[in-house]
Every structure is written in structure tokens, then in C-alpha cells.
Amino acid sequence: MTKICSTSRITGCQFTLFPMSNDFVDIILSTLEEVDTSKVWKETDDVTTCIRGKSIHIFDVTKSIFLHAAKTGEHVAMSGTFSIGCPGDSSGDVYMEESDILMNESNSISMKQQAGCKFSLYPLGREDYMDKIYEQIDLSKNTGVKVSHSHYATRLDGDVNAIFSALQQSFDNVQKVVSHVTMTFTISANSPSNKD
């Protein structure tokens, strides 16, 4: 059974950044200022930041925001949801005509930051959804990150650039064959606790 949810290829990400610091306001605001968001639609309120546009720019901006916050050395976490093909989405407020030149990649790639991430991929409207999920878990093992199982999620450990590359690859691979895909994630860096 194949259902077409939407023909729109607008990608969005709604996320919250959690700096575990007394300076959390400054960290969040300075991070949002340092990252080039000119190729995405962006709206921040008291709960989340939502960005919308081409998939490559959504991942570029999300990764860069996390890296800029983590470079402070403070324990920082980010939790969010990527989505494409949502039947409730519209073509308004998007930057789909932007070029594919990434505005933050040159800065992001130079930032070396270890992190742990858990993600869950949801290919919606497909009876074979588990096959699509398992395919991406297997592919993630070839991206330079440590892949392990977790309840209700897959865990990725390694460099933030490699983690976001694995997330983007998984999301993009599935959205090519499934019209509506969502992916939840939580990533944490500089945590004082031992993950074992």
C-alpha cells in the first residue's frame, strides 16, 4: 500500500537547544546570530526554533547551530524533528529556489566535537517501514560513527559532522522512496556523565 501524502519537498526541522549553563540565554542567542540562516525560513518562539527550506540547508543550519553552541565547552543538547512531505505543510514561507551552496559547511567542518545522538526514523504510510529503517541503520555503520541499539532509537557516537552526515543520509535515502518521512533526534555534547 503506497499513499502519497504530499508532493511538496519542503523539509523542515523543529528543534530546541538546551545549553546546561547559567549563560544559556547568551549561548542560544549568540549561536543563532553566528549561524548563517539566509537560505532557510526561520521562526523562534519560547519553545522551539523552526526552519524550513531545502533539505541540504536544513541539515547545514541545524548542525551548525549545535556545533556553535557546543564549542562553548558547556554541556549542550539539542532535540528535534525533521520532516518532509507533510500533508499539512504549504509552499509558503520557504526558500526552495536557493542554490545548493552550503553557507555554514566550511566553518562546521573545521569544528571537531564528539557527541552522542539517538534518532528514530519514521517512513509514514508504508507497510514495509521496518525494512526502510533497517536499511538506514545498516548504512549508518559505514559513516564513521559508532552505531548501537537503544530502546525506540538508534544511537550514534562520534564526531558531530559525521553524526549529522549519517542523519542526513538516512533521511534523504528514505524520502526518495517514501513521500512522508519524519525523523526525531536528540544529540548531546560535553556531557559530564558517563554514558555507559
Coordinates of N, CA and C in Angstrom, one line a residue:
M1 N 0.8 -1.2 0.0 CA 0.0 0.0 0.0 C 0.9 1.2 0.0
T2 N 0.8 2.1 -1.0 CA 1.5 3.3 -1.1 C 0.6 4.5 -1.1
K3 N 0.8 5.3 -0.2 CA -0.1 6.5 -0.1 C 0.8 7.8 -0.3
I4 N 0.4 8.7 -1.1 CA 1.1 9.9 -1.4 C 0.5 10.9 -0.4
C5 N 1.4 11.4 0.5 CA 1.0 12.4 1.5 C 1.0 13.8 0.9
S6 N 2.1 14.1 0.2 CA 2.2 15.4 -0.3 C 3.3 15.4 -1.4
T7 N 3.1 16.3 -2.4 CA 4.1 16.4 -3.5 C 5.1 17.4 -3.1
S8 N 4.9 18.1 -2.0 CA 5.9 19.1 -1.6 C 7.2 18.5 -1.1
R9 N 8.3 19.1 -1.5 CA 9.6 18.6 -1.0 C 10.2 19.6 0.0
I10 N 9.3 20.3 0.6 CA 9.8 21.2 1.7 C 10.2 20.4 2.8
T11 N 11.4 20.7 3.3 CA 11.9 20.0 4.5 C 11.9 21.0 5.6
G12 N 11.6 20.5 6.8 CA 11.6 21.4 8.0 C 12.2 20.7 9.2
C13 N 12.6 21.5 10.1 CA 13.1 20.9 11.4 C 12.7 21.8 12.5
Q14 N 12.1 21.3 13.5 CA 11.7 22.0 14.7 C 12.5 21.5 15.8
F15 N 13.3 22.3 16.4 CA 14.3 21.9 17.4 C 14.3 22.8 18.6
T16 N 14.8 22.3 19.7 CA 15.1 23.1 20.9 C 16.5 22.8 21.3
L17 N 17.2 23.9 21.6 CA 18.6 23.8 22.1 C 18.7 24.0 23.6
F18 N 19.4 23.1 24.2 CA 19.5 23.1 25.7 C 20.9 23.3 26.2
P19 N 21.4 24.5 26.4 CA 22.7 24.7 27.0 C 22.6 24.5 28.5
M20 N 23.3 23.6 29.1 CA 23.3 23.4 30.6 C 24.3 24.4 31.2
S21 N 23.9 25.6 31.2 CA 24.8 26.7 31.7 C 24.0 27.9 32.2
N22 N 24.5 28.6 33.2 CA 23.9 29.8 33.6 C 23.8 30.9 32.5
D23 N 24.7 30.7 31.5 CA 24.7 31.7 30.4 C 23.9 31.1 29.2
F24 N 22.9 30.3 29.5 CA 22.1 29.7 28.4 C 21.5 30.7 27.4
V25 N 21.0 31.8 27.9 CA 20.4 32.8 27.0 C 21.5 33.3 26.1
D26 N 22.6 33.7 26.6 CA 23.7 34.2 25.7 C 24.2 33.2 24.7
I27 N 24.3 31.9 25.1 CA 24.7 30.9 24.3 C 23.7 30.7 23.1
I28 N 22.4 30.6 23.4 CA 21.4 30.4 22.4 C 21.4 31.6 21.4
L29 N 21.3 32.8 22.0 CA 21.2 34.0 21.1 C 22.5 34.2 20.2
S30 N 23.7 34.0 20.8 CA 24.9 34.2 20.0 C 25.0 33.1 19.0
T31 N 24.6 31.9 19.3 CA 24.6 30.8 18.3 C 23.7 31.1 17.1
L32 N 22.5 31.6 17.4 CA 21.6 31.9 16.3 C 22.1 33.1 15.5
E33 N 22.9 34.0 16.1 CA 23.5 35.1 15.3 C 24.7 34.6 14.5
E34 N 25.5 33.7 15.0 CA 26.7 33.2 14.3 C 26.4 32.4 13.1
V35 N 25.3 31.7 13.1 CA 25.0 30.7 12.0 C 24.3 31.5 10.9
D36 N 24.7 31.2 9.7 CA 24.1 31.8 8.5 C 22.8 31.1 8.2
T37 N 21.7 31.7 8.4 CA 20.4 31.1 8.1 C 19.7 31.8 6.9
S38 N 20.5 32.4 6.1 CA 19.9 33.2 5.0 C 19.2 32.3 3.9
K39 N 19.5 31.0 3.9 CA 18.8 30.2 2.9 C 17.7 29.3 3.5
V40 N 17.2 29.6 4.7 CA 16.1 28.9 5.3 C 15.1 30.0 5.8
W41 N 13.9 29.6 5.9 CA 12.9 30.3 6.7 C 13.1 29.9 8.1
K42 N 13.1 30.9 9.0 CA 13.3 30.6 10.4 C 12.3 31.4 11.3
E43 N 11.8 30.7 12.3 CA 11.0 31.3 13.3 C 11.3 30.7 14.7
T44 N 11.6 31.6 15.7 CA 11.9 31.1 17.0 C 10.9 31.7 18.0
D45 N 10.4 30.8 18.8 CA 9.5 31.3 19.9 C 10.0 30.8 21.2
D46 N 9.1 30.8 22.2 CA 9.6 30.5 23.6 C 9.8 29.0 23.8
V47 N 9.5 28.1 22.8 CA 9.6 26.7 23.0 C 10.6 26.1 22.0
T48 N 10.5 26.5 20.7 CA 11.4 25.9 19.7 C 11.8 26.9 18.6
T49 N 12.7 26.5 17.8 CA 13.0 27.2 16.6 C 12.6 26.2 15.4
C50 N 11.9 26.8 14.4 CA 11.5 26.1 13.2 C 12.2 26.6 12.0
I51 N 12.8 25.8 11.2 CA 13.5 26.2 10.0 C 12.9 25.3 8.9
R52 N 12.7 26.0 7.7 CA 12.1 25.3 6.5 C 12.8 25.7 5.3
G53 N 12.9 24.8 4.3 CA 13.5 25.0 3.0 C 14.0 23.8 2.4
K54 N 15.1 23.9 1.6 CA 15.7 22.7 1.0 C 16.4 21.8 2.1
S55 N 16.3 20.5 1.9 CA 16.9 19.6 2.9 C 18.3 19.9 3.2
I56 N 19.1 20.1 2.2 CA 20.6 20.3 2.4 C 20.8 21.5 3.3
H57 N 20.0 22.6 3.2 CA 20.2 23.8 4.0 C 19.6 23.6 5.4
I58 N 18.6 22.8 5.5 CA 18.1 22.5 6.9 C 19.1 21.7 7.7
F59 N 19.7 20.7 7.1 CA 20.8 20.0 7.9 C 22.0 20.8 8.1
D60 N 22.4 21.7 7.1 CA 23.5 22.6 7.3 C 23.3 23.5 8.5
V61 N 22.2 24.1 8.6 CA 21.9 25.1 9.6 C 21.7 24.4 11.0
T62 N 21.0 23.3 11.0 CA 20.8 22.5 12.3 C 22.2 22.1 12.9
K63 N 23.0 21.5 12.1 CA 24.3 21.0 12.5 C 25.2 22.2 13.0
S64 N 25.2 23.3 12.3 CA 26.0 24.5 12.6 C 25.5 25.1 13.9
I65 N 24.2 25.2 14.1 CA 23.7 25.7 15.4 C 24.2 24.8 16.6
F66 N 24.1 23.5 16.4 CA 24.6 22.6 17.5 C 26.1 22.8 17.7
L67 N 26.9 22.8 16.7 CA 28.3 23.0 16.8 C 28.7 24.3 17.5
H68 N 28.1 25.4 17.1 CA 28.4 26.7 17.7 C 28.1 26.7 19.1
A69 N 27.0 26.1 19.5 CA 26.6 26.0 21.0 C 27.6 25.1 21.7
A70 N 28.0 24.0 21.1 CA 28.9 23.0 21.8 C 30.3 23.5 21.9
K71 N 30.7 24.4 21.0 CA 32.1 24.9 21.1 C 32.4 25.8 22.3
T72 N 31.3 26.1 23.0 CA 31.5 26.9 24.3 C 32.1 26.0 25.4
G73 N 32.1 24.7 25.2 CA 32.6 23.7 26.2 C 31.5 23.4 27.2
E74 N 30.4 24.0 27.2 CA 29.3 23.7 28.1 C 28.6 22.5 27.6
H75 N 28.0 21.8 28.6 CA 27.1 20.6 28.2 C 25.9 21.2 27.4
V76 N 25.8 20.7 26.2 CA 24.7 21.2 25.3 C 24.0 20.0 24.7
A77 N 22.7 20.1 24.7 CA 21.9 19.1 24.0 C 20.9 19.8 23.0
M78 N 20.5 19.1 22.0 CA 19.5 19.6 21.0 C 18.6 18.4 20.8
S79 N 17.3 18.7 20.7 CA 16.3 17.7 20.4 C 15.4 18.3 19.4
G80 N 15.0 17.5 18.4 CA 14.1 18.0 17.3 C 13.6 16.9 16.4
T81 N 12.8 17.4 15.4 CA 12.2 16.6 14.4 C 12.4 17.2 13.1
F82 N 12.9 16.3 12.2 CA 13.0 16.7 10.7 C 11.7 16.1 10.1
S83 N 11.2 16.8 9.1 CA 10.0 16.3 8.4 C 10.1 16.7 6.9
I84 N 9.6 15.8 6.0 CA 9.4 16.2 4.6 C 8.1 15.5 4.1
G85 N 7.4 16.2 3.3 CA 6.2 15.6 2.7 C 4.9 15.6 3.6
C86 N 4.9 16.5 4.6 CA 3.8 16.6 5.5 C 2.6 17.1 4.7
P87 N 1.4 16.4 4.9 CA 0.3 16.8 4.1 C -0.3 18.2 4.6
G88 N 0.1 18.6 5.8 CA -0.3 19.9 6.3 C 0.6 21.0 6.0
D89 N 1.7 20.7 5.3 CA 2.7 21.8 5.0 C 2.2 22.5 3.8
S90 N 2.7 23.7 3.6 CA 2.4 24.5 2.5 C 3.6 25.0 1.8
S91 N 3.4 25.6 0.6 CA 4.6 26.1 -0.1 C 5.0 27.5 0.3
G92 N 4.2 28.1 1.2 CA 4.6 29.5 1.7 C 5.7 29.5 2.6
D93 N 6.3 30.6 2.8 CA 7.4 30.8 3.8 C 8.6 29.9 3.6
V94 N 8.9 29.5 2.4 CA 10.1 28.6 2.1 C 11.0 29.2 1.2
Y95 N 12.2 28.7 1.2 CA 13.3 29.2 0.3 C 13.7 28.1 -0.6
M96 N 12.8 27.5 -1.4 CA 13.1 26.4 -2.3 C 13.9 26.8 -3.5
E97 N 14.0 28.0 -3.8 CA 14.7 28.4 -5.0 C 16.2 28.7 -4.8
E98 N 16.6 28.6 -3.5 CA 18.0 28.9 -3.2 C 19.0 27.9 -3.9
S99 N 20.2 28.4 -4.1 CA 21.2 27.5 -4.7 C 21.6 26.4 -3.7
D100 N 22.4 25.4 -4.1 CA 22.8 24.3 -3.2 C 24.1 24.6 -2.5
I101 N 24.6 25.8 -2.6 CA 25.8 26.2 -1.9 C 25.5 26.3 -0.4
L102 N 26.2 25.5 0.4 CA 26.0 25.5 1.9 C 26.7 26.7 2.5
M103 N 26.0 27.4 3.3 CA 26.5 28.6 3.9 C 27.4 28.4 5.1
N104 N 27.2 27.3 5.8 CA 27.9 27.0 7.1 C 28.9 25.9 7.0
E105 N 29.0 25.2 5.9 CA 29.8 24.0 5.9 C 31.3 24.2 6.1
S106 N 31.8 25.3 5.6 CA 33.3 25.5 5.7 C 33.6 25.7 7.2
N107 N 32.8 26.4 7.9 CA 33.0 26.6 9.4 C 32.8 25.3 10.1
S108 N 31.7 24.6 9.8 CA 31.3 23.4 10.6 C 32.3 22.3 10.4
I109 N 32.8 22.1 9.2 CA 33.7 21.0 9.0 C 35.0 21.2 9.8
S110 N 35.4 22.4 10.1 CA 36.6 22.7 10.9 C 36.4 22.5 12.4
M111 N 35.2 22.4 12.8 CA 34.9 22.2 14.2 C 34.9 20.7 14.6
K112 N 35.8 20.3 15.4 CA 35.9 18.9 15.9 C 35.2 18.8 17.2
Q113 N 34.1 18.0 17.3 CA 33.3 17.9 18.5 C 32.8 16.5 18.6
Q114 N 33.0 15.8 19.7 CA 32.5 14.5 19.9 C 31.1 14.6 20.5
A115 N 30.2 13.7 20.2 CA 28.8 13.8 20.7 C 28.2 12.4 20.7
G116 N 27.1 12.3 21.4 CA 26.2 11.1 21.3 C 24.9 11.5 20.8
C117 N 24.3 10.7 20.0 CA 23.0 11.1 19.4 C 22.1 9.8 19.3
K118 N 20.8 10.0 19.6 CA 19.8 9.0 19.4 C 18.8 9.5 18.3
F119 N 18.5 8.7 17.4 CA 17.5 9.1 16.4 C 16.5 7.9 16.1
S120 N 15.3 8.3 15.6 CA 14.3 7.4 15.2 C 13.8 7.9 13.9
L121 N 13.7 7.0 12.9 CA 13.3 7.3 11.6 C 11.9 6.8 11.3
Y122 N 11.0 7.6 10.8 CA 9.6 7.2 10.6 C 9.2 7.4 9.1
P123 N 9.3 6.3 8.3 CA 8.7 6.4 6.9 C 7.2 6.1 7.0
L124 N 6.4 7.2 6.9 CA 5.0 7.1 7.1 C 4.2 6.6 5.9
G125 N 3.2 5.8 6.2 CA 2.3 5.4 5.1 C 2.8 4.2 4.4
R126 N 3.8 3.4 4.9 CA 4.3 2.3 4.2 C 4.2 1.0 5.1
E127 N 3.8 -0.1 4.5 CA 3.7 -1.3 5.3 C 5.1 -1.9 5.5
D128 N 6.0 -1.6 4.6 CA 7.4 -2.1 4.7 C 8.3 -1.1 5.5
Y129 N 7.8 -0.3 6.4 CA 8.5 0.7 7.0 C 9.7 0.2 7.8
M130 N 9.6 -1.0 8.4 CA 10.7 -1.5 9.2 C 11.9 -1.8 8.3
D131 N 11.6 -2.3 7.0 CA 12.7 -2.6 6.1 C 13.5 -1.3 5.8
K132 N 12.8 -0.2 5.6 CA 13.4 1.1 5.3 C 14.3 1.5 6.5
I133 N 13.8 1.3 7.7 CA 14.6 1.7 8.9 C 15.8 0.9 9.0
Y134 N 15.7 -0.5 8.9 CA 16.9 -1.3 9.0 C 17.9 -1.0 7.9
E135 N 17.5 -0.7 6.7 CA 18.4 -0.4 5.7 C 19.3 0.8 6.1
Q136 N 18.7 1.8 6.7 CA 19.4 3.0 7.1 C 20.3 2.8 8.3
I137 N 19.9 1.9 9.2 CA 20.7 1.6 10.3 C 22.0 0.9 9.8
D138 N 21.8 0.0 8.8 CA 23.0 -0.7 8.3 C 23.9 0.3 7.5
L139 N 23.3 1.2 6.8 CA 24.1 2.2 6.1 C 24.9 3.2 7.0
S140 N 24.3 3.5 8.2 CA 24.9 4.4 9.2 C 26.2 3.8 9.7
K141 N 26.3 2.5 9.6 CA 27.6 1.8 10.1 C 28.8 2.1 9.3
N142 N 28.5 2.7 8.1 CA 29.6 3.0 7.1 C 29.9 4.5 7.1
T143 N 29.5 5.2 8.1 CA 29.7 6.7 8.0 C 30.7 7.2 9.0
G144 N 31.5 6.3 9.6 CA 32.5 6.8 10.6 C 32.0 7.1 12.0
V145 N 30.8 6.6 12.3 CA 30.3 6.7 13.6 C 30.0 5.3 14.2
K146 N 30.1 5.3 15.5 CA 29.7 4.0 16.2 C 28.2 3.9 16.3
V147 N 27.7 2.8 15.8 CA 26.2 2.6 15.8 C 25.9 1.5 16.8
S148 N 24.9 1.8 17.7 CA 24.4 0.9 18.6 C 22.9 1.0 18.8
H149 N 22.3 -0.1 19.4 CA 20.9 -0.1 19.5 C 20.5 0.5 20.9
S150 N 19.3 1.1 20.9 CA 18.7 1.7 22.1 C 17.2 1.4 22.0
H151 N 16.6 1.4 23.1 CA 15.1 1.3 23.1 C 14.5 2.4 22.3
Y152 N 13.7 2.1 21.3 CA 13.0 3.0 20.5 C 13.8 4.0 19.6
A153 N 15.1 3.7 19.5 CA 16.0 4.6 18.8 C 17.3 3.8 18.4
T154 N 18.1 4.5 17.5 CA 19.4 4.0 17.2 C 20.4 5.1 17.7
R155 N 21.5 4.6 18.3 CA 22.4 5.5 18.9 C 23.6 5.7 18.0
L156 N 24.1 6.9 17.8 CA 25.3 7.2 17.0 C 26.2 8.0 17.9
D157 N 27.5 7.5 18.0 CA 28.5 8.2 18.7 C 29.7 8.5 17.8
G158 N 30.2 9.7 17.9 CA 31.4 10.1 17.1 C 31.4 11.6 16.9
D159 N 32.1 12.0 15.9 CA 32.2 13.5 15.6 C 30.9 14.0 15.1
V160 N 30.6 15.2 15.5 CA 29.3 15.8 15.2 C 29.1 15.9 13.6
N161 N 30.1 16.2 12.9 CA 29.9 16.3 11.4 C 29.6 14.9 10.9
A162 N 30.2 13.9 11.4 CA 29.9 12.5 10.9 C 28.5 12.1 11.3
I163 N 28.1 12.5 12.5 CA 26.7 12.1 13.0 C 25.7 12.8 12.2
F164 N 25.8 14.1 11.9 CA 24.8 14.8 11.1 C 24.8 14.3 9.6
S165 N 26.0 13.8 9.1 CA 26.1 13.2 7.8 C 25.3 11.9 7.8
A166 N 25.4 11.1 8.8 CA 24.6 9.9 8.9 C 23.1 10.2 9.0
L167 N 22.7 11.2 9.8 CA 21.3 11.5 9.9 C 20.8 12.0 8.6
Q168 N 21.5 12.9 7.9 CA 21.1 13.4 6.6 C 21.0 12.3 5.6
Q169 N 22.0 11.4 5.5 CA 22.0 10.3 4.6 C 20.8 9.4 4.8
S170 N 20.5 9.1 6.0 CA 19.3 8.2 6.3 C 18.0 8.9 5.9
F171 N 17.9 10.2 6.3 CA 16.7 10.9 6.0 C 16.5 11.0 4.4
D172 N 17.6 11.4 3.7 CA 17.5 11.6 2.3 C 17.2 10.3 1.5
N173 N 17.8 9.2 2.0 CA 17.6 7.9 1.3 C 16.2 7.5 1.4
V174 N 15.6 7.7 2.6 CA 14.2 7.2 2.7 C 13.2 8.1 2.0
Q175 N 13.5 9.4 2.1 CA 12.5 10.4 1.4 C 12.4 10.2 -0.1
K176 N 13.4 9.6 -0.7 CA 13.4 9.3 -2.1 C 12.4 8.2 -2.5
V177 N 12.0 7.4 -1.5 CA 11.1 6.3 -1.8 C 9.8 6.3 -1.0
V178 N 9.8 7.2 0.0 CA 8.6 7.4 0.8 C 8.2 8.8 0.8
S179 N 7.0 9.1 0.5 CA 6.6 10.5 0.4 C 6.6 11.4 1.6
H180 N 6.2 10.7 2.8 CA 6.2 11.5 4.1 C 7.1 10.8 5.1
V181 N 8.2 11.5 5.5 CA 9.2 10.9 6.4 C 9.4 11.9 7.5
T182 N 9.4 11.4 8.7 CA 9.9 12.2 9.9 C 11.0 11.5 10.6
M183 N 11.8 12.3 11.2 CA 13.0 11.7 12.0 C 13.2 12.5 13.2
T184 N 13.1 11.9 14.4 CA 13.4 12.6 15.6 C 14.8 12.3 16.0
F185 N 15.4 13.3 16.7 CA 16.8 13.1 17.2 C 17.0 13.9 18.5
T186 N 17.9 13.4 19.3 CA 18.5 14.1 20.4 C 20.0 13.9 20.4
I187 N 20.7 15.0 20.4 CA 22.2 15.0 20.4 C 22.7 15.7 21.6
S188 N 23.8 15.2 22.2 CA 24.4 15.8 23.4 C 25.9 15.8 23.3
A189 N 26.5 16.9 23.7 CA 28.0 17.1 23.7 C 28.4 17.7 25.0
N190 N 29.7 17.3 25.4 CA 30.3 17.9 26.6 C 29.6 17.4 27.9
S191 N 28.9 16.3 27.8 CA 28.2 15.8 29.0 C 29.1 15.3 30.1
P192 N 28.9 15.8 31.3 CA 29.8 15.3 32.4 C 29.5 13.9 32.8
S193 N 28.4 13.3 32.4 CA 28.0 12.0 32.9 C 28.6 10.9 31.9
N194 N 28.8 9.8 32.5 CA 29.4 8.6 31.7 C 28.2 7.9 31.0
K195 N 28.2 7.8 29.7 CA 27.1 7.2 29.0 C 27.0 5.7 29.2
D196 N 28.0 5.1 29.7 CA 28.0 3.6 29.9 C 27.2 3.4 31.2

